PDB file of C-alpha atoms in Angstrom:
ATOM      1  CA  UNK A1474      -6.349   2.645   7.513  1.00  0.00           C
ATOM      2  CA  UNK A1475      -6.409  -0.056   4.985  1.00  0.00           C
ATOM      3  CA  UNK A1476      -9.487   0.827   3.493  1.00  0.00           C
ATOM      4  CA  UNK A1477     -10.746   3.994   2.570  1.00  0.00           C
ATOM      5  CA  UNK A1478     -12.892   3.659  -0.556  1.00  0.00           C
ATOM      6  CA  UNK A1479     -13.431   0.170  -1.148  1.00  0.00           C
ATOM      7  CA  UNK A1480     -17.200  -1.730  -0.534  1.00  0.00           C
ATOM      8  CA  UNK A1481     -16.455  -3.800   1.659  1.00  0.00           C
ATOM      9  CA  UNK A1482     -17.645  -7.665   1.981  1.00  0.00           C
ATOM     10  CA  UNK A1483     -17.615  -9.018   5.480  1.00  0.00           C
ATOM     11  CA  UNK A1484     -17.730 -12.800   5.792  1.00  0.00           C
ATOM     12  CA  UNK A1485     -19.004 -14.767   8.577  1.00  0.00           C
ATOM     13  CA  UNK A1486     -18.475 -18.292   9.402  1.00  0.00           C
ATOM     14  CA  UNK A1487     -17.055 -21.513  11.490  1.00  0.00           C
ATOM     15  CA  UNK A1488     -13.286 -19.604  11.887  1.00  0.00           C
ATOM     16  CA  UNK A1489     -11.226 -20.967   9.065  1.00  0.00           C
ATOM     17  CA  UNK A1490     -13.774 -21.113   6.584  1.00  0.00           C
ATOM     18  CA  UNK A1491     -14.531 -17.451   5.348  1.00  0.00           C
ATOM     19  CA  UNK A1492     -10.098 -17.991   4.935  1.00  0.00           C
ATOM     20  CA  UNK A1493     -10.559 -20.225   2.703  1.00  0.00           C
ATOM     21  CA  UNK A1494     -13.428 -18.547   0.599  1.00  0.00           C
ATOM     22  CA  UNK A1495     -10.494 -15.050   0.983  1.00  0.00           C
ATOM     23  CA  UNK A1496      -8.633 -17.373   0.001  1.00  0.00           C
ATOM     24  CA  UNK A1497     -10.347 -18.313  -4.234  1.00  0.00           C
ATOM     25  CA  UNK A1498     -11.515 -15.187  -4.245  1.00  0.00           C
ATOM     26  CA  UNK A1499      -7.719 -14.339  -4.142  1.00  0.00           C
ATOM     27  CA  UNK A1500      -6.541 -17.044  -7.351  1.00  0.00           C
ATOM     28  CA  UNK A1501      -9.280 -15.680  -9.205  1.00  0.00           C
ATOM     29  CA  UNK A1502      -9.008 -11.909  -8.988  1.00  0.00           C
ATOM     30  CA  UNK A1503      -5.394 -13.092  -9.679  1.00  0.00           C
ATOM     31  CA  UNK A1504      -6.188 -14.924 -12.041  1.00  0.00           C
ATOM     32  CA  UNK A1505      -8.291 -12.339 -13.771  1.00  0.00           C
ATOM     33  CA  UNK A1506      -5.014  -9.597 -13.370  1.00  0.00           C
ATOM     34  CA  UNK A1507      -6.433  -7.740 -10.724  1.00  0.00           C
ATOM     35  CA  UNK A1508      -3.868  -6.011  -8.405  1.00  0.00           C
ATOM     36  CA  UNK A1509      -4.486  -7.083  -4.680  1.00  0.00           C
ATOM     37  CA  UNK A1510      -3.132  -6.226  -1.315  1.00  0.00           C
ATOM     38  CA  UNK A1511      -3.497  -9.987   1.274  1.00  0.00           C
ATOM     39  CA  UNK A1512      -3.879  -9.078   5.464  1.00  0.00           C
ATOM     40  CA  UNK A1513      -3.124 -12.756   7.724  1.00  0.00           C
ATOM     41  CA  UNK A1514      -3.799 -13.996  10.636  1.00  0.00           C
ATOM     42  CA  UNK A1515      -0.986 -12.935  13.241  1.00  0.00           C
ATOM     43  CA  UNK A1516      -2.110 -15.851  15.238  1.00  0.00           C
ATOM     44  CA  UNK A1517      -3.074 -17.957  12.152  1.00  0.00           C
ATOM     45  CA  UNK A1518      -0.995 -17.072   9.298  1.00  0.00           C
ATOM     46  CA  UNK A1519      -1.836 -18.673   7.001  1.00  0.00           C
ATOM     47  CA  UNK A1520      -5.296 -17.572   7.132  1.00  0.00           C
ATOM     48  CA  UNK A1521      -5.723 -14.379   5.537  1.00  0.00           C
ATOM     49  CA  UNK A1522      -8.435 -12.524   6.786  1.00  0.00           C
ATOM     50  CA  UNK A1523      -8.821 -10.225   4.215  1.00  0.00           C
ATOM     51  CA  UNK A1524      -8.272  -9.451   0.802  1.00  0.00           C
ATOM     52  CA  UNK A1525      -8.458  -6.045  -0.778  1.00  0.00           C
ATOM     53  CA  UNK A1526      -9.241  -6.206  -4.909  1.00  0.00           C
ATOM     54  CA  UNK A1527      -7.727  -2.905  -6.069  1.00  0.00           C
ATOM     55  CA  UNK A1528      -8.869  -2.531  -8.927  1.00  0.00           C
ATOM     56  CA  UNK A1529     -13.095  -3.082  -8.176  1.00  0.00           C
ATOM     57  CA  UNK A1530     -12.143  -1.342  -4.966  1.00  0.00           C
ATOM     58  CA  UNK A1531     -13.356  -3.619  -3.348  1.00  0.00           C
ATOM     59  CA  UNK A1532     -12.654  -5.449   0.105  1.00  0.00           C
ATOM     60  CA  UNK A1533     -13.460  -8.598   1.886  1.00  0.00           C
ATOM     61  CA  UNK A1534     -12.757  -9.246   5.833  1.00  0.00           C
ATOM     62  CA  UNK A1535     -14.030 -12.149   7.848  1.00  0.00           C
ATOM     63  CA  UNK A1536     -14.579  -9.871  10.359  1.00  0.00           C
ATOM     64  CA  UNK A1537     -16.879  -6.852  11.503  1.00  0.00           C
ATOM     65  CA  UNK A1538     -13.407  -4.483  11.966  1.00  0.00           C
ATOM     66  CA  UNK A1539     -14.895  -1.853  10.237  1.00  0.00           C
ATOM     67  CA  UNK A1540     -18.760  -1.894  11.110  1.00  0.00           C
ATOM     68  CA  UNK A1541     -20.101   1.735   9.487  1.00  0.00           C
ATOM     69  CA  UNK A1542     -18.562   0.522   6.602  1.00  0.00           C
ATOM     70  CA  UNK A1543     -19.824  -2.542   6.155  1.00  0.00           C
ATOM     71  CA  UNK A1544     -21.624  -3.176   2.860  1.00  0.00           C
ATOM     72  CA  UNK A1545     -22.727  -6.801   2.906  1.00  0.00           C
ATOM     73  CA  UNK A1546     -22.272  -9.469   5.978  1.00  0.00           C
ATOM     74  CA  UNK A1547     -22.734 -13.705   3.832  1.00  0.00           C
ATOM     75  CA  UNK A1548     -23.374 -16.060   6.046  1.00  0.00           C
ATOM     76  CA  UNK A1549     -21.308 -18.808   5.340  1.00  0.00           C
ATOM     77  CA  UNK A1550     -23.308 -21.072   7.524  1.00  0.00           C
ATOM     78  CA  UNK A1551     -26.184 -21.288   4.708  1.00  0.00           C
ATOM     79  CA  UNK A1552     -23.320 -22.918   2.956  1.00  0.00           C
ATOM     80  CA  UNK A1553     -22.999 -25.062   4.494  1.00  0.00           C
ATOM     81  CA  UNK A1554     -23.821 -29.085   5.053  1.00  0.00           C
ATOM     82  CA  UNK A1555     -26.319 -28.653   7.935  1.00  0.00           C
ATOM     83  CA  UNK A1556     -25.635 -32.109   9.485  1.00  0.00           C
ATOM     84  CA  UNK A1557     -22.145 -31.802   9.135  1.00  0.00           C
ATOM     85  CA  UNK A1558     -22.565 -28.338  10.934  1.00  0.00           C
ATOM     86  CA  UNK A1559     -24.378 -30.028  13.486  1.00  0.00           C
ATOM     87  CA  UNK A1560     -22.642 -32.803  13.488  1.00  0.00           C
ATOM     88  CA  UNK A1561     -18.859 -30.735  14.696  1.00  0.00           C
ATOM     89  CA  UNK A1562     -21.053 -27.834  16.348  1.00  0.00           C
ATOM     90  CA  UNK A1563     -20.050 -29.068  19.778  1.00  0.00           C
ATOM     91  CA  UNK A1564     -16.149 -29.004  17.923  1.00  0.00           C
ATOM     92  CA  UNK A1565     -16.662 -25.084  16.930  1.00  0.00           C
ATOM     93  CA  UNK A1566     -18.344 -24.059  20.070  1.00  0.00           C
ATOM     94  CA  UNK A1567     -15.070 -26.060  21.977  1.00  0.00           C
ATOM     95  CA  UNK A1568     -12.489 -24.073  19.222  1.00  0.00           C
ATOM     96  CA  UNK A1569     -14.283 -20.867  19.465  1.00  0.00           C
ATOM     97  CA  UNK A1570     -14.312 -20.362  23.652  1.00  0.00           C
ATOM     98  CA  UNK A1571     -10.968 -21.388  23.963  1.00  0.00           C
ATOM     99  CA  UNK A1572      -9.412 -19.692  21.107  1.00  0.00           C
ATOM    100  CA  UNK A1573     -10.632 -16.462  22.901  1.00  0.00           C
ATOM    101  CA  UNK A1574      -9.338 -17.762  26.088  1.00  0.00           C
ATOM    102  CA  UNK A1575      -5.959 -18.399  24.437  1.00  0.00           C
ATOM    103  CA  UNK A1576      -5.590 -14.911  23.204  1.00  0.00           C
ATOM    104  CA  UNK A1577      -6.745 -13.247  26.396  1.00  0.00           C
ATOM    105  CA  UNK A1578      -4.005 -15.781  28.021  1.00  0.00           C
ATOM    106  CA  UNK A1579      -1.665 -14.731  25.783  1.00  0.00           C
ATOM    107  CA  UNK A1580      -2.857 -10.749  27.025  1.00  0.00           C
ATOM    108  CA  UNK A1581      -2.656 -10.552  30.271  1.00  0.00           C
ATOM    109  CA  UNK A1582       1.154 -12.739  29.109  1.00  0.00           C
ATOM    110  CA  UNK A1583       2.536  -9.576  27.544  1.00  0.00           C
ATOM    111  CA  UNK A1584       1.087  -7.002  29.644  1.00  0.00           C
ATOM    112  CA  UNK A1585       2.966  -9.204  33.322  1.00  0.00           C
ATOM    113  CA  UNK A1586       6.331  -8.865  30.325  1.00  0.00           C
ATOM    114  CA  UNK A1587       5.832  -5.709  29.602  1.00  0.00           C
ATOM    115  CA  UNK A1588       5.391  -5.016  33.198  1.00  0.00           C
ATOM    116  CA  UNK A1589       8.472  -7.014  34.100  1.00  0.00           C
ATOM    117  CA  UNK A1590      11.247  -5.476  31.394  1.00  0.00           C
ATOM    118  CA  UNK A1591      10.288  -2.106  32.787  1.00  0.00           C
ATOM    119  CA  UNK A1592      10.302  -2.560  36.322  1.00  0.00           C
ATOM    120  CA  UNK A1593      14.246  -4.538  34.951  1.00  0.00           C
ATOM    121  CA  UNK A1594      14.557  -1.592  33.242  1.00  0.00           C
ATOM    122  CA  UNK A1595      14.546   1.335  35.852  1.00  0.00           C
ATOM    123  CA  UNK A1596      17.525   0.056  37.548  1.00  0.00           C
ATOM    124  CA  UNK A1597      19.795  -0.476  34.044  1.00  0.00           C
ATOM    125  CA  UNK A1598      18.662   2.554  32.633  1.00  0.00           C
ATOM    126  CA  UNK A1599      20.597   5.364  34.931  1.00  0.00           C
ATOM    127  CA  UNK A1600      24.028   4.108  33.811  1.00  0.00           C
ATOM    128  CA  UNK A1601      22.987   4.044  30.552  1.00  0.00           C
ATOM    129  CA  UNK A1602      25.018   6.023  28.369  1.00  0.00           C
ATOM    130  CA  UNK A1603      22.088   7.347  25.869  1.00  0.00           C
ATOM    131  CA  UNK A1604      25.068  10.096  24.125  1.00  0.00           C
ATOM    132  CA  UNK A1605      27.652   7.548  24.038  1.00  0.00           C
ATOM    133  CA  UNK A1606      25.830   5.748  21.432  1.00  0.00           C
ATOM    134  CA  UNK A1607      24.756   8.243  19.746  1.00  0.00           C
ATOM    135  CA  UNK A1608      28.242   9.907  19.466  1.00  0.00           C
ATOM    136  CA  UNK A1609      28.467   6.181  17.940  1.00  0.00           C
ATOM    137  CA  UNK A1610      25.713   5.813  15.135  1.00  0.00           C
ATOM    138  CA  UNK A1611      27.237   8.892  14.209  1.00  0.00           C
ATOM    139  CA  UNK A1612      30.902   8.338  13.209  1.00  0.00           C
ATOM    140  CA  UNK A1613      29.025   4.339  12.018  1.00  0.00           C
ATOM    141  CA  UNK A1614      27.301   5.838   9.310  1.00  0.00           C
ATOM    142  CA  UNK A1615      29.934   8.576   8.618  1.00  0.00           C
ATOM    143  CA  UNK A1616      32.385   5.451   8.028  1.00  0.00           C
ATOM    144  CA  UNK A1617      29.882   4.214   6.044  1.00  0.00           C
ATOM    145  CA  UNK A1618      29.746   6.807   3.602  1.00  0.00           C
ATOM    146  CA  UNK A1619      32.417   7.228   2.771  1.00  0.00           C
ATOM    147  CA  UNK A1620      33.098   3.752   1.422  1.00  0.00           C
ATOM    148  CA  UNK A1621      30.263   4.127  -0.773  1.00  0.00           C
TER     149      UNK A1621
END
């Protein structure tokens, strides 16, 4: 796992806001000279979702990936202006709903692609000569190390 014996703090709030707080914590930790590991969202690679500050044995995360280990949950909604949150609440709800639906569609598409790949593989697999590929790979590696 990425978290071993670190204290875990989970940040909750509208999508993207927790990532901004993690960015601030990262900059501060780096300024203080602490060793950090950052893990980014696969869907939004500019957004960090986990920050591990090794020197402090601390993990700050944006989700509940480690539910039994979370020591503290910070609700970022309390830090936001309630009037602004109310103003954009329907936008937040819309974005959350369609983000989940799009992720489900993407996962379904990947599953369909995998099934199609498996079907196609059954057609060409019997015509592949794996022994010849292994032989070629071994010869290539031998020639590579002879030239060193």
